[in-house]
């Protein structure tokens, strides 16, 4: 097979074909159509390889299948290199012949905030204006874009481990015309939406500070002992996950409180499909927490949309 003849959808082409608002719509349309269900999900394989992890993530949706090979190298940040890299292979589901190759890092940095925004659209108060962002990497920046696509954000507070990075990130946000500034973790007490996009293994802020009307999104980890939010926030919140099976296998933010007996598995109010289709009703007096670990169907849905637009198929 001549692989050089396959369409290559790089980061720029992916952005052109599937801008953020379209990616959010693709996620929501996939869930509403019933094309994906938790029962049909294929668990990812994670291998430790010294410098980091290799992730193998296969999926099938309708007439397409696909697999992402992603590399996560935490030490790359200190070398000025991307933390996430990889390749996505889009396949014909009937023959399993490859149709296109995509930049896996670009795909990840698009589908993750698109999934978060789908949750935010369903969970956050309609007039949410104050966004608090933990982290200053590519995911944090794309999450600002995604949340602004679904809520009228007028103020952004950036919480970072390094003051200089927080100030630089806030300056980038301000360029889009939104009031933005670096802040400390206590700013969550005044938040409407909190987004956690970090590699932290310990909770980033006291959960008791989060207002009852606020929505928190945690996307930074997919390991059972890594957490961005504390047990108090989990206990207080209406908890929504991508899928129960994925959360109970990979989400430390959920698993650690469960192991400690602070909550039971029944505390999970529902999954993202329940939320987007309106089957999940949340208590407006309690914070809302959406925990994401990243799933293979999300990559495939966005990759298939990009391929369809690129080829007119």
mmCIF file of C-alpha atoms in Angstrom:
data_model
loop_
_atom_site.group_PDB
_atom_site.id
_atom_site.type_symbol
_atom_site.label_atom_id
_atom_site.label_comp_id
_atom_site.label_asym_id
_atom_site.label_seq_id
_atom_site.Cartn_x
_atom_site.Cartn_y
_atom_site.Cartn_z
ATOM 1 C CA UNK A 1 0.000 0.000 0.000
ATOM 2 C CA UNK A 2 1.261 3.451 -0.937
ATOM 3 C CA UNK A 3 0.851 5.386 2.302
ATOM 4 C CA UNK A 4 2.118 8.551 0.627
ATOM 5 C CA UNK A 5 -1.167 8.720 -1.272
ATOM 6 C CA UNK A 6 -3.245 9.032 1.907
ATOM 7 C CA UNK A 7 -4.593 12.479 2.785
ATOM 8 C CA UNK A 8 -2.584 14.083 5.582
ATOM 9 C CA UNK A 9 -4.594 16.413 7.791
ATOM 10 C CA UNK A 10 -2.119 18.481 9.773
ATOM 11 C CA UNK A 11 -2.857 20.925 12.578
ATOM 12 C CA UNK A 12 -3.593 23.876 10.293
ATOM 13 C CA UNK A 13 -5.855 21.863 8.018
ATOM 14 C CA UNK A 14 -7.720 20.368 10.964
ATOM 15 C CA UNK A 15 -8.352 23.833 12.367
ATOM 16 C CA UNK A 16 -9.609 25.025 8.984
ATOM 17 C CA UNK A 17 -11.925 22.053 8.478
ATOM 18 C CA UNK A 18 -13.223 21.721 12.039
ATOM 19 C CA UNK A 19 -12.996 24.965 14.022
ATOM 20 C CA UNK A 20 -13.868 24.800 17.702
ATOM 21 C CA UNK A 21 -17.580 25.548 17.394
ATOM 22 C CA UNK A 22 -17.929 22.814 14.784
ATOM 23 C CA UNK A 23 -15.985 20.341 16.947
ATOM 24 C CA UNK A 24 -18.344 21.007 19.858
ATOM 25 C CA UNK A 25 -21.316 20.392 17.589
ATOM 26 C CA UNK A 26 -19.758 17.130 16.304
ATOM 27 C CA UNK A 27 -19.415 15.830 19.870
ATOM 28 C CA UNK A 28 -22.996 16.763 20.717
ATOM 29 C CA UNK A 29 -24.397 15.347 17.452
ATOM 30 C CA UNK A 30 -22.547 12.055 17.984
ATOM 31 C CA UNK A 31 -24.023 11.654 21.452
ATOM 32 C CA UNK A 32 -27.534 12.662 20.427
ATOM 33 C CA UNK A 33 -27.501 10.252 17.473
ATOM 34 C CA UNK A 34 -26.676 7.284 19.671
ATOM 35 C CA UNK A 35 -23.718 6.417 17.412
ATOM 36 C CA UNK A 36 -21.604 5.897 20.526
ATOM 37 C CA UNK A 37 -22.592 4.078 23.671
ATOM 38 C CA UNK A 38 -20.542 3.100 26.734
ATOM 39 C CA UNK A 39 -21.258 -0.563 25.988
ATOM 40 C CA UNK A 40 -19.447 -0.330 22.650
ATOM 41 C CA UNK A 41 -16.378 1.446 23.937
ATOM 42 C CA UNK A 42 -12.939 -0.151 23.541
ATOM 43 C CA UNK A 43 -10.617 0.505 26.508
ATOM 44 C CA UNK A 44 -7.335 2.204 25.723
ATOM 45 C CA UNK A 45 -3.980 0.542 26.266
ATOM 46 C CA UNK A 46 -1.377 2.527 28.193
ATOM 47 C CA UNK A 47 2.285 1.492 28.228
ATOM 48 C CA UNK A 48 4.988 3.052 30.382
ATOM 49 C CA UNK A 49 8.086 3.570 28.233
ATOM 50 C CA UNK A 50 10.590 5.404 30.392
ATOM 51 C CA UNK A 51 10.219 8.937 29.084
ATOM 52 C CA UNK A 52 6.471 8.774 29.536
ATOM 53 C CA UNK A 53 3.506 6.848 28.206
ATOM 54 C CA UNK A 54 2.324 5.459 24.882
ATOM 55 C CA UNK A 55 -1.457 5.359 24.447
ATOM 56 C CA UNK A 56 -3.189 3.089 21.929
ATOM 57 C CA UNK A 57 -6.812 4.189 21.453
ATOM 58 C CA UNK A 58 -9.048 2.351 18.920
ATOM 59 C CA UNK A 59 -12.702 3.107 18.190
ATOM 60 C CA UNK A 60 -15.502 2.575 15.687
ATOM 61 C CA UNK A 61 -18.404 4.864 14.802
ATOM 62 C CA UNK A 62 -20.680 3.929 11.902
ATOM 63 C CA UNK A 63 -18.717 3.576 8.663
ATOM 64 C CA UNK A 64 -15.440 4.703 10.181
ATOM 65 C CA UNK A 65 -12.905 3.164 12.524
ATOM 66 C CA UNK A 66 -9.710 4.684 13.776
ATOM 67 C CA UNK A 67 -6.818 4.424 16.138
ATOM 68 C CA UNK A 68 -4.715 7.032 17.899
ATOM 69 C CA UNK A 69 -1.136 6.369 18.886
ATOM 70 C CA UNK A 70 -0.265 9.148 21.293
ATOM 71 C CA UNK A 71 2.919 9.775 23.233
ATOM 72 C CA UNK A 72 2.906 11.675 26.541
ATOM 73 C CA UNK A 73 6.347 12.817 27.614
ATOM 74 C CA UNK A 74 6.156 15.058 30.728
ATOM 75 C CA UNK A 75 9.836 15.979 30.560
ATOM 76 C CA UNK A 76 9.504 17.503 27.111
ATOM 77 C CA UNK A 77 8.278 20.796 28.556
ATOM 78 C CA UNK A 78 11.710 21.458 30.048
ATOM 79 C CA UNK A 79 13.269 20.799 26.629
ATOM 80 C CA UNK A 80 10.954 23.194 24.836
ATOM 81 C CA UNK A 81 9.231 20.259 23.101
ATOM 82 C CA UNK A 82 5.531 19.278 22.974
ATOM 83 C CA UNK A 83 4.318 17.128 25.861
ATOM 84 C CA UNK A 84 1.850 15.300 23.568
ATOM 85 C CA UNK A 85 2.636 13.990 20.086
ATOM 86 C CA UNK A 86 1.399 11.186 17.898
ATOM 87 C CA UNK A 87 -0.440 10.000 14.825
ATOM 88 C CA UNK A 88 -4.089 9.220 14.110
ATOM 89 C CA UNK A 89 -5.066 6.681 11.444
ATOM 90 C CA UNK A 90 -8.618 6.930 10.119
ATOM 91 C CA UNK A 91 -9.939 3.677 8.632
ATOM 92 C CA UNK A 92 -12.880 2.425 6.626
ATOM 93 C CA UNK A 93 -14.886 0.357 9.115
ATOM 94 C CA UNK A 94 -15.919 -2.246 6.527
ATOM 95 C CA UNK A 95 -12.473 -3.050 5.146
ATOM 96 C CA UNK A 96 -10.177 -1.545 7.802
ATOM 97 C CA UNK A 97 -8.160 0.056 5.031
ATOM 98 C CA UNK A 98 -6.598 3.414 5.981
ATOM 99 C CA UNK A 99 -8.289 6.529 4.648
ATOM 100 C CA UNK A 100 -6.288 9.391 6.139
ATOM 101 C CA UNK A 101 -3.596 10.342 8.613
ATOM 102 C CA UNK A 102 -4.061 13.142 11.144
ATOM 103 C CA UNK A 103 -1.846 14.975 13.625
ATOM 104 C CA UNK A 104 -2.841 13.275 16.899
ATOM 105 C CA UNK A 105 -1.656 16.123 19.121
ATOM 106 C CA UNK A 106 -3.751 18.643 17.186
ATOM 107 C CA UNK A 107 -6.706 16.276 17.290
ATOM 108 C CA UNK A 108 -6.359 15.847 21.063
ATOM 109 C CA UNK A 109 -6.060 19.587 21.656
ATOM 110 C CA UNK A 110 -9.320 20.064 19.716
ATOM 111 C CA UNK A 111 -11.542 17.219 20.859
ATOM 112 C CA UNK A 112 -10.779 17.523 24.583
ATOM 113 C CA UNK A 113 -11.993 21.133 24.952
ATOM 114 C CA UNK A 114 -14.871 20.382 22.584
ATOM 115 C CA UNK A 115 -16.033 17.627 24.948
ATOM 116 C CA UNK A 116 -15.609 19.970 27.926
ATOM 117 C CA UNK A 117 -17.614 22.686 26.184
ATOM 118 C CA UNK A 118 -20.439 20.242 25.478
ATOM 119 C CA UNK A 119 -20.575 19.554 29.213
ATOM 120 C CA UNK A 120 -20.319 23.241 30.094
ATOM 121 C CA UNK A 121 -23.164 24.116 27.716
ATOM 122 C CA UNK A 122 -25.424 21.699 29.594
ATOM 123 C CA UNK A 123 -24.176 22.378 33.139
ATOM 124 C CA UNK A 124 -23.078 25.988 33.544
ATOM 125 C CA UNK A 125 -25.462 28.804 34.452
ATOM 126 C CA UNK A 126 -26.493 30.680 31.302
ATOM 127 C CA UNK A 127 -24.912 33.987 32.343
ATOM 128 C CA UNK A 128 -21.569 32.486 33.458
ATOM 129 C CA UNK A 129 -19.052 35.299 33.028
ATOM 130 C CA UNK A 130 -16.033 34.515 35.233
ATOM 131 C CA UNK A 131 -13.798 31.688 34.028
ATOM 132 C CA UNK A 132 -10.940 30.425 36.204
ATOM 133 C CA UNK A 133 -8.281 28.409 34.372
ATOM 134 C CA UNK A 134 -5.655 26.253 36.069
ATOM 135 C CA UNK A 135 -2.730 25.671 33.708
ATOM 136 C CA UNK A 136 -1.026 27.564 30.907
ATOM 137 C CA UNK A 137 -0.412 24.892 28.262
ATOM 138 C CA UNK A 138 -2.111 24.243 24.900
ATOM 139 C CA UNK A 139 -5.115 22.550 26.530
ATOM 140 C CA UNK A 140 -5.690 25.510 28.822
ATOM 141 C CA UNK A 141 -5.644 27.909 25.885
ATOM 142 C CA UNK A 142 -8.017 25.809 23.790
ATOM 143 C CA UNK A 143 -10.343 25.422 26.772
ATOM 144 C CA UNK A 144 -10.584 29.201 27.060
ATOM 145 C CA UNK A 145 -11.620 29.268 23.411
ATOM 146 C CA UNK A 146 -14.110 26.432 23.858
ATOM 147 C CA UNK A 147 -15.780 27.815 26.988
ATOM 148 C CA UNK A 148 -16.067 31.254 25.379
ATOM 149 C CA UNK A 149 -17.901 29.557 22.499
ATOM 150 C CA UNK A 150 -20.723 28.427 24.791
ATOM 151 C CA UNK A 151 -20.856 31.035 27.568
ATOM 152 C CA UNK A 152 -20.558 34.873 27.701
ATOM 153 C CA UNK A 153 -17.179 34.979 29.442
ATOM 154 C CA UNK A 154 -16.065 38.521 30.276
ATOM 155 C CA UNK A 155 -13.398 37.811 32.914
ATOM 156 C CA UNK A 156 -10.630 35.192 32.980
ATOM 157 C CA UNK A 157 -8.455 34.388 35.996
ATOM 158 C CA UNK A 158 -5.337 32.320 35.328
ATOM 159 C CA UNK A 159 -3.789 30.207 38.093
ATOM 160 C CA UNK A 160 -0.298 28.913 37.334
ATOM 161 C CA UNK A 161 2.615 27.413 39.259
ATOM 162 C CA UNK A 162 4.950 29.986 37.726
ATOM 163 C CA UNK A 163 3.868 33.623 38.023
ATOM 164 C CA UNK A 164 5.506 34.626 34.753
ATOM 165 C CA UNK A 165 3.678 31.967 32.787
ATOM 166 C CA UNK A 166 0.377 32.948 34.360
ATOM 167 C CA UNK A 167 0.884 36.574 33.422
ATOM 168 C CA UNK A 168 1.910 35.683 29.867
ATOM 169 C CA UNK A 169 -1.111 33.403 29.467
ATOM 170 C CA UNK A 170 -3.440 36.103 30.798
ATOM 171 C CA UNK A 171 -1.949 38.543 28.291
ATOM 172 C CA UNK A 172 -2.765 36.123 25.454
ATOM 173 C CA UNK A 173 -6.351 35.834 26.698
ATOM 174 C CA UNK A 174 -6.633 39.616 26.930
ATOM 175 C CA UNK A 175 -5.672 39.922 23.270
ATOM 176 C CA UNK A 176 -9.062 38.418 22.436
ATOM 177 C CA UNK A 177 -10.747 41.331 24.195
ATOM 178 C CA UNK A 178 -11.531 39.677 27.527
ATOM 179 C CA UNK A 179 -10.420 41.005 30.902
ATOM 180 C CA UNK A 180 -7.760 38.538 32.068
ATOM 181 C CA UNK A 181 -5.247 38.432 34.922
ATOM 182 C CA UNK A 182 -3.086 36.014 36.865
ATOM 183 C CA UNK A 183 -4.527 35.009 40.246
ATOM 184 C CA UNK A 184 -4.157 32.665 43.205
ATOM 185 C CA UNK A 185 -6.128 29.470 43.732
ATOM 186 C CA UNK A 186 -8.557 31.212 46.108
ATOM 187 C CA UNK A 187 -10.122 33.002 43.149
ATOM 188 C CA UNK A 188 -12.336 29.937 42.645
ATOM 189 C CA UNK A 189 -14.560 31.387 45.399
ATOM 190 C CA UNK A 190 -15.762 33.937 42.847
ATOM 191 C CA UNK A 191 -15.889 31.635 39.815
ATOM 192 C CA UNK A 192 -18.755 30.706 37.537
ATOM 193 C CA UNK A 193 -16.698 28.111 35.656
ATOM 194 C CA UNK A 194 -13.412 26.468 36.700
ATOM 195 C CA UNK A 195 -11.318 24.519 34.198
ATOM 196 C CA UNK A 196 -8.387 22.371 35.361
ATOM 197 C CA UNK A 197 -5.854 21.580 32.621
ATOM 198 C CA UNK A 198 -2.751 20.565 34.544
ATOM 199 C CA UNK A 199 -0.460 17.623 35.191
ATOM 200 C CA UNK A 200 -0.961 17.977 38.934
ATOM 201 C CA UNK A 201 -1.276 14.817 40.985
ATOM 202 C CA UNK A 202 -2.726 16.620 43.998
ATOM 203 C CA UNK A 203 -5.866 18.802 44.334
ATOM 204 C CA UNK A 204 -5.351 22.337 43.061
ATOM 205 C CA UNK A 205 -7.729 24.205 45.398
ATOM 206 C CA UNK A 206 -10.016 23.649 48.406
ATOM 207 C CA UNK A 207 -13.319 22.314 47.123
ATOM 208 C CA UNK A 208 -15.235 24.064 49.897
ATOM 209 C CA UNK A 209 -14.500 27.405 48.196
ATOM 210 C CA UNK A 210 -16.399 26.626 44.991
ATOM 211 C CA UNK A 211 -19.774 28.424 44.865
ATOM 212 C CA UNK A 212 -22.941 26.380 44.658
ATOM 213 C CA UNK A 213 -23.786 27.717 41.202
ATOM 214 C CA UNK A 214 -20.355 26.983 39.667
ATOM 215 C CA UNK A 215 -19.295 24.326 37.167
ATOM 216 C CA UNK A 216 -15.874 22.657 37.427
ATOM 217 C CA UNK A 217 -14.234 20.752 34.572
ATOM 218 C CA UNK A 218 -11.196 18.555 35.281
ATOM 219 C CA UNK A 219 -9.338 17.171 32.259
ATOM 220 C CA UNK A 220 -5.682 16.964 33.256
ATOM 221 C CA UNK A 221 -5.292 13.326 34.322
ATOM 222 C CA UNK A 222 -6.233 9.814 33.247
ATOM 223 C CA UNK A 223 -4.516 7.920 36.058
ATOM 224 C CA UNK A 224 -6.250 6.375 39.083
ATOM 225 C CA UNK A 225 -4.019 8.075 41.647
ATOM 226 C CA UNK A 226 -3.764 11.569 40.090
ATOM 227 C CA UNK A 227 -6.181 14.315 41.151
ATOM 228 C CA UNK A 228 -6.915 17.928 40.307
ATOM 229 C CA UNK A 229 -9.939 18.297 42.610
ATOM 230 C CA UNK A 230 -10.364 17.252 46.216
ATOM 231 C CA UNK A 231 -12.771 14.879 47.917
ATOM 232 C CA UNK A 232 -14.817 17.729 49.369
ATOM 233 C CA UNK A 233 -15.662 19.054 45.910
ATOM 234 C CA UNK A 234 -16.569 15.581 44.651
ATOM 235 C CA UNK A 235 -18.795 15.031 47.658
ATOM 236 C CA UNK A 236 -20.559 18.405 47.263
ATOM 237 C CA UNK A 237 -21.053 18.218 43.520
ATOM 238 C CA UNK A 238 -23.349 16.712 40.953
ATOM 239 C CA UNK A 239 -20.729 14.463 39.329
ATOM 240 C CA UNK A 240 -20.834 13.796 35.586
ATOM 241 C CA UNK A 241 -18.297 11.650 33.703
ATOM 242 C CA UNK A 242 -17.718 10.645 30.084
ATOM 243 C CA UNK A 243 -18.582 7.047 30.915
ATOM 244 C CA UNK A 244 -18.853 5.268 34.233
ATOM 245 C CA UNK A 245 -16.503 2.469 33.175
ATOM 246 C CA UNK A 246 -13.774 4.874 32.062
ATOM 247 C CA UNK A 247 -14.102 7.017 35.193
ATOM 248 C CA UNK A 248 -13.994 4.049 37.557
ATOM 249 C CA UNK A 249 -10.895 2.686 35.803
ATOM 250 C CA UNK A 250 -8.883 5.853 35.167
ATOM 251 C CA UNK A 251 -10.172 8.956 36.941
ATOM 252 C CA UNK A 252 -8.262 9.520 40.164
ATOM 253 C CA UNK A 253 -10.553 12.453 40.942
ATOM 254 C CA UNK A 254 -13.342 9.871 41.271
ATOM 255 C CA UNK A 255 -11.439 6.755 42.338
ATOM 256 C CA UNK A 256 -9.608 8.218 45.358
ATOM 257 C CA UNK A 257 -12.807 9.423 47.113
ATOM 258 C CA UNK A 258 -14.437 6.073 46.329
ATOM 259 C CA UNK A 259 -11.569 4.124 47.864
ATOM 260 C CA UNK A 260 -11.699 6.323 50.947
ATOM 261 C CA UNK A 261 -15.419 5.644 51.355
ATOM 262 C CA UNK A 262 -16.278 9.342 51.069
ATOM 263 C CA UNK A 263 -18.722 8.615 48.234
ATOM 264 C CA UNK A 264 -20.090 5.535 46.498
ATOM 265 C CA UNK A 265 -20.260 4.734 42.793
ATOM 266 C CA UNK A 266 -23.906 5.783 42.950
ATOM 267 C CA UNK A 267 -22.681 9.363 43.476
ATOM 268 C CA UNK A 268 -21.977 9.533 39.729
ATOM 269 C CA UNK A 269 -25.110 11.283 38.481
ATOM 270 C CA UNK A 270 -24.659 10.230 34.868
ATOM 271 C CA UNK A 271 -22.447 10.278 31.820
ATOM 272 C CA UNK A 272 -21.936 12.810 29.055
ATOM 273 C CA UNK A 273 -24.564 11.204 26.819
ATOM 274 C CA UNK A 274 -27.136 11.491 29.630
ATOM 275 C CA UNK A 275 -26.193 15.138 30.006
ATOM 276 C CA UNK A 276 -26.246 16.154 26.336
ATOM 277 C CA UNK A 277 -29.502 14.340 25.607
ATOM 278 C CA UNK A 278 -31.249 15.910 28.606
ATOM 279 C CA UNK A 279 -31.705 12.705 30.594
ATOM 280 C CA UNK A 280 -29.666 14.068 33.512
ATOM 281 C CA UNK A 281 -31.175 16.728 35.749
ATOM 282 C CA UNK A 282 -28.847 18.440 38.208
ATOM 283 C CA UNK A 283 -29.502 20.333 41.420
ATOM 284 C CA UNK A 284 -28.991 24.075 40.747
ATOM 285 C CA UNK A 285 -27.916 24.618 44.366
ATOM 286 C CA UNK A 286 -24.930 22.265 44.113
ATOM 287 C CA UNK A 287 -21.685 22.713 42.164
ATOM 288 C CA UNK A 288 -21.437 20.674 38.974
ATOM 289 C CA UNK A 289 -18.276 18.636 38.327
ATOM 290 C CA UNK A 290 -17.429 17.133 34.950
ATOM 291 C CA UNK A 291 -14.490 14.737 34.992
ATOM 292 C CA UNK A 292 -12.926 13.833 31.651
ATOM 293 C CA UNK A 293 -10.201 11.260 30.976
ATOM 294 C CA UNK A 294 -10.360 11.448 27.165
ATOM 295 C CA UNK A 295 -11.921 8.660 25.095
ATOM 296 C CA UNK A 296 -11.205 7.174 21.690
ATOM 297 C CA UNK A 297 -14.655 7.832 20.215
ATOM 298 C CA UNK A 298 -14.083 11.572 20.622
ATOM 299 C CA UNK A 299 -10.975 11.464 18.429
ATOM 300 C CA UNK A 300 -12.781 9.378 15.832
ATOM 301 C CA UNK A 301 -15.851 11.619 15.686
ATOM 302 C CA UNK A 302 -13.761 14.731 15.009
ATOM 303 C CA UNK A 303 -11.351 12.930 12.645
ATOM 304 C CA UNK A 304 -14.257 11.540 10.610
ATOM 305 C CA UNK A 305 -15.838 14.979 10.390
ATOM 306 C CA UNK A 306 -12.557 16.464 9.152
ATOM 307 C CA UNK A 307 -12.109 13.713 6.563
ATOM 308 C CA UNK A 308 -15.671 14.093 5.323
ATOM 309 C CA UNK A 309 -15.217 17.833 4.842
ATOM 310 C CA UNK A 310 -11.807 17.385 3.212
ATOM 311 C CA UNK A 311 -13.045 14.838 0.676
ATOM 312 C CA UNK A 312 -16.710 15.781 0.333
ATOM 313 C CA UNK A 313 -17.712 12.263 1.408
#
